[in-house]
């Protein structure tokens, strides 16, 4: 199912997802009905390559300017819908995507945190929620760790880090999803903490 991207920095996040996620396709539409499909040129529905869209977003920085570069009017927050081209992709909520390729299934999301800080956040997640732990059918939970592969791609031009987490064994997929959900939440908390610290640094003035 297509899933609209509804987060701060919509253009930058959408550009990072369609550029860095193999098989992703992005539908951009304007209030007047103009449309642009971004994705691999092997897909006949696509009219703009992800690399070209990324460069346009970096150059524009906002919806109206991007619309000028594309040749039609866009609002500050244009409608952007992330779909797929050749892969099974689902939005699980909270900016987390399930991407099922030919060989493996991964869970991907974006964050404004730099890659080294994301690495620290992921390292701090040493367990998954108890309710998500697998059982063998007898009610006994498996407490051993799960082997995962985490890929971090920092896109400084867009100010976004793409995080992709996948299990090394297919039977670990449910616990991998639990870890990915926990990772999204932890990164969001870290982003909010950074924002709060930034607001605390702004001097507050009162009028007498």
mmCIF file of C-alpha atoms in Angstrom:
data_model
loop_
_atom_site.group_PDB
_atom_site.id
_atom_site.type_symbol
_atom_site.label_atom_id
_atom_site.label_comp_id
_atom_site.label_asym_id
_atom_site.label_seq_id
_atom_site.Cartn_x
_atom_site.Cartn_y
_atom_site.Cartn_z
ATOM 1 C CA UNK A 1 0.000 0.000 0.000
ATOM 2 C CA UNK A 2 1.318 3.478 -0.817
ATOM 3 C CA UNK A 3 2.146 5.511 2.256
ATOM 4 C CA UNK A 4 2.331 9.304 2.410
ATOM 5 C CA UNK A 5 5.446 10.807 3.955
ATOM 6 C CA UNK A 6 4.279 13.164 6.721
ATOM 7 C CA UNK A 7 7.368 14.260 8.643
ATOM 8 C CA UNK A 8 9.386 17.435 9.143
ATOM 9 C CA UNK A 9 11.810 18.033 6.296
ATOM 10 C CA UNK A 10 9.486 16.105 3.963
ATOM 11 C CA UNK A 11 11.402 16.833 0.766
ATOM 12 C CA UNK A 12 14.788 15.888 2.197
ATOM 13 C CA UNK A 13 13.492 12.685 3.797
ATOM 14 C CA UNK A 14 11.611 11.647 0.668
ATOM 15 C CA UNK A 15 14.661 12.339 -1.516
ATOM 16 C CA UNK A 16 16.872 10.263 0.804
ATOM 17 C CA UNK A 17 14.446 7.325 0.800
ATOM 18 C CA UNK A 18 13.956 7.171 -2.961
ATOM 19 C CA UNK A 19 17.678 7.684 -3.631
ATOM 20 C CA UNK A 20 19.135 5.275 -1.076
ATOM 21 C CA UNK A 21 16.479 2.517 -0.988
ATOM 22 C CA UNK A 22 16.814 0.209 -4.014
ATOM 23 C CA UNK A 23 13.501 -0.213 -5.777
ATOM 24 C CA UNK A 24 11.775 2.762 -4.144
ATOM 25 C CA UNK A 25 9.499 4.989 -6.216
ATOM 26 C CA UNK A 26 8.164 8.413 -5.257
ATOM 27 C CA UNK A 27 5.006 10.099 -6.506
ATOM 28 C CA UNK A 28 4.950 13.895 -6.250
ATOM 29 C CA UNK A 29 1.742 15.790 -6.962
ATOM 30 C CA UNK A 30 0.731 19.456 -6.916
ATOM 31 C CA UNK A 31 -2.598 21.020 -5.861
ATOM 32 C CA UNK A 32 -3.386 21.628 -9.548
ATOM 33 C CA UNK A 33 -2.990 17.942 -10.383
ATOM 34 C CA UNK A 34 0.504 17.976 -11.894
ATOM 35 C CA UNK A 35 2.435 14.788 -11.149
ATOM 36 C CA UNK A 36 6.035 13.617 -11.226
ATOM 37 C CA UNK A 37 7.148 10.028 -10.659
ATOM 38 C CA UNK A 38 10.692 9.521 -9.349
ATOM 39 C CA UNK A 39 12.394 6.151 -9.526
ATOM 40 C CA UNK A 40 14.501 3.784 -11.654
ATOM 41 C CA UNK A 41 14.364 4.464 -15.360
ATOM 42 C CA UNK A 42 13.595 0.777 -15.960
ATOM 43 C CA UNK A 43 10.137 1.565 -14.568
ATOM 44 C CA UNK A 44 8.024 3.121 -17.374
ATOM 45 C CA UNK A 45 6.023 5.083 -14.789
ATOM 46 C CA UNK A 46 9.104 7.078 -13.732
ATOM 47 C CA UNK A 47 10.029 10.327 -15.449
ATOM 48 C CA UNK A 48 12.796 11.516 -13.111
ATOM 49 C CA UNK A 49 15.799 9.599 -11.778
ATOM 50 C CA UNK A 50 16.289 9.608 -7.953
ATOM 51 C CA UNK A 51 19.750 11.166 -8.329
ATOM 52 C CA UNK A 52 18.295 14.051 -10.343
ATOM 53 C CA UNK A 53 15.503 14.545 -7.796
ATOM 54 C CA UNK A 54 18.026 14.558 -4.946
ATOM 55 C CA UNK A 55 20.053 17.300 -6.634
ATOM 56 C CA UNK A 56 16.913 19.361 -7.277
ATOM 57 C CA UNK A 57 15.819 19.072 -3.633
ATOM 58 C CA UNK A 58 19.274 20.128 -2.417
ATOM 59 C CA UNK A 59 19.257 23.095 -4.793
ATOM 60 C CA UNK A 60 15.672 24.127 -3.978
ATOM 61 C CA UNK A 61 15.374 23.495 -0.244
ATOM 62 C CA UNK A 62 11.585 24.052 -0.232
ATOM 63 C CA UNK A 63 8.455 23.084 -2.137
ATOM 64 C CA UNK A 64 7.770 26.297 -4.106
ATOM 65 C CA UNK A 65 11.347 26.553 -5.390
ATOM 66 C CA UNK A 66 11.364 22.861 -6.289
ATOM 67 C CA UNK A 67 8.140 23.412 -8.218
ATOM 68 C CA UNK A 68 9.788 26.231 -10.155
ATOM 69 C CA UNK A 69 12.651 23.901 -11.114
ATOM 70 C CA UNK A 70 10.190 21.189 -12.150
ATOM 71 C CA UNK A 71 7.987 23.606 -14.094
ATOM 72 C CA UNK A 72 4.792 23.556 -12.034
ATOM 73 C CA UNK A 73 3.481 25.129 -8.842
ATOM 74 C CA UNK A 74 4.099 23.374 -5.510
ATOM 75 C CA UNK A 75 3.131 24.321 -1.973
ATOM 76 C CA UNK A 76 5.512 24.338 1.004
ATOM 77 C CA UNK A 77 4.553 20.727 1.844
ATOM 78 C CA UNK A 78 3.741 18.992 -1.468
ATOM 79 C CA UNK A 79 2.059 15.600 -1.510
ATOM 80 C CA UNK A 80 4.753 12.899 -1.615
ATOM 81 C CA UNK A 81 3.811 9.221 -1.651
ATOM 82 C CA UNK A 82 6.496 6.552 -1.344
ATOM 83 C CA UNK A 83 5.676 3.360 -3.223
ATOM 84 C CA UNK A 84 7.800 0.597 -4.725
ATOM 85 C CA UNK A 85 9.192 -0.461 -8.057
ATOM 86 C CA UNK A 86 10.099 -4.126 -8.215
ATOM 87 C CA UNK A 87 10.189 -4.745 -4.455
ATOM 88 C CA UNK A 88 7.575 -5.278 -1.736
ATOM 89 C CA UNK A 89 7.568 -2.154 0.446
ATOM 90 C CA UNK A 90 5.209 -1.350 3.317
ATOM 91 C CA UNK A 91 4.997 1.600 5.687
ATOM 92 C CA UNK A 92 4.711 0.218 9.235
ATOM 93 C CA UNK A 93 4.049 3.608 10.815
ATOM 94 C CA UNK A 94 6.279 6.160 12.483
ATOM 95 C CA UNK A 95 8.505 6.469 9.420
ATOM 96 C CA UNK A 96 9.553 2.784 9.490
ATOM 97 C CA UNK A 97 9.464 0.850 6.210
ATOM 98 C CA UNK A 98 9.569 -2.889 5.596
ATOM 99 C CA UNK A 99 11.467 -3.640 2.382
ATOM 100 C CA UNK A 100 11.280 -7.228 1.098
ATOM 101 C CA UNK A 101 13.841 -7.823 -1.642
ATOM 102 C CA UNK A 102 14.728 -10.961 -3.545
ATOM 103 C CA UNK A 103 17.255 -12.182 -0.975
ATOM 104 C CA UNK A 104 16.429 -10.483 2.306
ATOM 105 C CA UNK A 105 13.914 -8.364 4.182
ATOM 106 C CA UNK A 106 15.066 -5.211 5.932
ATOM 107 C CA UNK A 107 13.516 -2.427 7.977
ATOM 108 C CA UNK A 108 14.504 1.130 7.066
ATOM 109 C CA UNK A 109 13.954 4.610 8.468
ATOM 110 C CA UNK A 110 15.546 8.042 8.359
ATOM 111 C CA UNK A 111 16.799 10.329 11.097
ATOM 112 C CA UNK A 112 18.453 13.725 11.237
ATOM 113 C CA UNK A 113 21.063 12.377 13.662
ATOM 114 C CA UNK A 114 24.615 11.939 12.305
ATOM 115 C CA UNK A 115 25.707 8.362 11.665
ATOM 116 C CA UNK A 116 28.078 8.157 14.655
ATOM 117 C CA UNK A 117 25.302 9.213 17.016
ATOM 118 C CA UNK A 118 22.893 6.732 15.426
ATOM 119 C CA UNK A 119 25.512 4.039 15.995
ATOM 120 C CA UNK A 120 25.642 4.983 19.690
ATOM 121 C CA UNK A 121 21.842 4.847 19.928
ATOM 122 C CA UNK A 122 21.679 1.421 18.286
ATOM 123 C CA UNK A 123 24.462 0.089 20.495
ATOM 124 C CA UNK A 124 22.512 1.147 23.577
ATOM 125 C CA UNK A 125 19.582 -1.069 22.555
ATOM 126 C CA UNK A 126 20.745 -4.291 24.188
ATOM 127 C CA UNK A 127 17.353 -6.026 24.324
ATOM 128 C CA UNK A 128 13.956 -6.153 22.644
ATOM 129 C CA UNK A 129 10.633 -5.833 24.462
ATOM 130 C CA UNK A 130 9.725 -9.022 26.322
ATOM 131 C CA UNK A 131 6.436 -9.429 24.458
ATOM 132 C CA UNK A 132 8.316 -9.499 21.160
ATOM 133 C CA UNK A 133 10.647 -12.346 22.120
ATOM 134 C CA UNK A 134 10.092 -15.554 20.193
ATOM 135 C CA UNK A 135 8.719 -18.686 21.852
ATOM 136 C CA UNK A 136 9.144 -22.339 20.943
ATOM 137 C CA UNK A 137 5.471 -23.169 21.371
ATOM 138 C CA UNK A 138 5.794 -24.358 24.941
ATOM 139 C CA UNK A 139 5.610 -20.854 26.363
ATOM 140 C CA UNK A 140 9.344 -20.677 27.056
ATOM 141 C CA UNK A 141 10.920 -17.534 25.683
ATOM 142 C CA UNK A 142 14.282 -17.502 23.943
ATOM 143 C CA UNK A 143 16.481 -15.047 25.784
ATOM 144 C CA UNK A 144 19.543 -15.295 23.550
ATOM 145 C CA UNK A 145 20.482 -12.326 21.410
ATOM 146 C CA UNK A 146 19.536 -11.865 17.785
ATOM 147 C CA UNK A 147 22.155 -11.390 15.060
ATOM 148 C CA UNK A 148 21.375 -8.320 12.967
ATOM 149 C CA UNK A 149 23.056 -6.290 10.253
ATOM 150 C CA UNK A 150 22.667 -2.509 10.523
ATOM 151 C CA UNK A 151 23.621 -0.241 7.618
ATOM 152 C CA UNK A 152 23.994 3.508 8.158
ATOM 153 C CA UNK A 153 24.179 5.850 5.174
ATOM 154 C CA UNK A 154 24.733 9.533 5.948
ATOM 155 C CA UNK A 155 23.619 11.977 3.262
ATOM 156 C CA UNK A 156 25.115 15.305 4.287
ATOM 157 C CA UNK A 157 23.562 17.081 1.313
ATOM 158 C CA UNK A 158 20.075 16.237 2.548
ATOM 159 C CA UNK A 159 20.936 16.263 6.256
ATOM 160 C CA UNK A 160 19.536 12.748 6.674
ATOM 161 C CA UNK A 161 20.897 9.387 7.821
ATOM 162 C CA UNK A 162 19.235 6.302 6.358
ATOM 163 C CA UNK A 163 19.190 3.302 8.716
ATOM 164 C CA UNK A 164 18.520 -0.196 7.369
ATOM 165 C CA UNK A 165 18.332 -3.155 9.773
ATOM 166 C CA UNK A 166 18.060 -6.767 8.592
ATOM 167 C CA UNK A 167 18.323 -10.180 10.285
ATOM 168 C CA UNK A 168 21.066 -12.647 9.429
ATOM 169 C CA UNK A 169 18.568 -15.507 9.815
ATOM 170 C CA UNK A 170 15.022 -15.420 8.407
ATOM 171 C CA UNK A 171 13.547 -16.843 11.618
ATOM 172 C CA UNK A 172 14.773 -13.742 13.446
ATOM 173 C CA UNK A 173 12.597 -11.430 11.300
ATOM 174 C CA UNK A 174 9.950 -10.737 14.007
ATOM 175 C CA UNK A 175 12.586 -9.797 16.578
ATOM 176 C CA UNK A 176 14.419 -7.725 13.958
ATOM 177 C CA UNK A 177 11.229 -5.725 13.411
ATOM 178 C CA UNK A 178 10.951 -5.193 17.182
ATOM 179 C CA UNK A 179 14.528 -3.901 17.286
ATOM 180 C CA UNK A 180 13.862 -1.625 14.287
ATOM 181 C CA UNK A 181 10.773 -0.160 15.983
ATOM 182 C CA UNK A 182 12.752 0.415 19.177
ATOM 183 C CA UNK A 183 15.512 2.054 17.108
ATOM 184 C CA UNK A 184 13.079 4.494 15.487
ATOM 185 C CA UNK A 185 11.745 5.489 18.907
ATOM 186 C CA UNK A 186 15.229 5.863 20.405
ATOM 187 C CA UNK A 187 16.428 8.041 17.513
ATOM 188 C CA UNK A 188 13.318 10.211 17.783
ATOM 189 C CA UNK A 189 13.955 10.700 21.511
ATOM 190 C CA UNK A 190 17.575 11.657 20.762
ATOM 191 C CA UNK A 191 16.395 14.150 18.124
ATOM 192 C CA UNK A 192 13.969 15.730 20.580
ATOM 193 C CA UNK A 193 16.684 15.932 23.233
ATOM 194 C CA UNK A 194 18.918 17.762 20.763
ATOM 195 C CA UNK A 195 16.085 20.147 19.894
ATOM 196 C CA UNK A 196 15.396 20.805 23.566
ATOM 197 C CA UNK A 197 19.053 21.536 24.250
ATOM 198 C CA UNK A 198 19.083 23.896 21.291
ATOM 199 C CA UNK A 199 16.072 25.785 22.666
ATOM 200 C CA UNK A 200 17.674 25.964 26.098
ATOM 201 C CA UNK A 201 20.689 27.701 24.531
ATOM 202 C CA UNK A 202 18.516 30.528 23.153
ATOM 203 C CA UNK A 203 18.628 33.477 25.583
ATOM 204 C CA UNK A 204 15.244 34.461 26.949
ATOM 205 C CA UNK A 205 14.549 38.171 27.201
ATOM 206 C CA UNK A 206 11.755 39.867 29.112
ATOM 207 C CA UNK A 207 10.443 43.348 28.749
ATOM 208 C CA UNK A 208 10.098 45.490 31.846
#
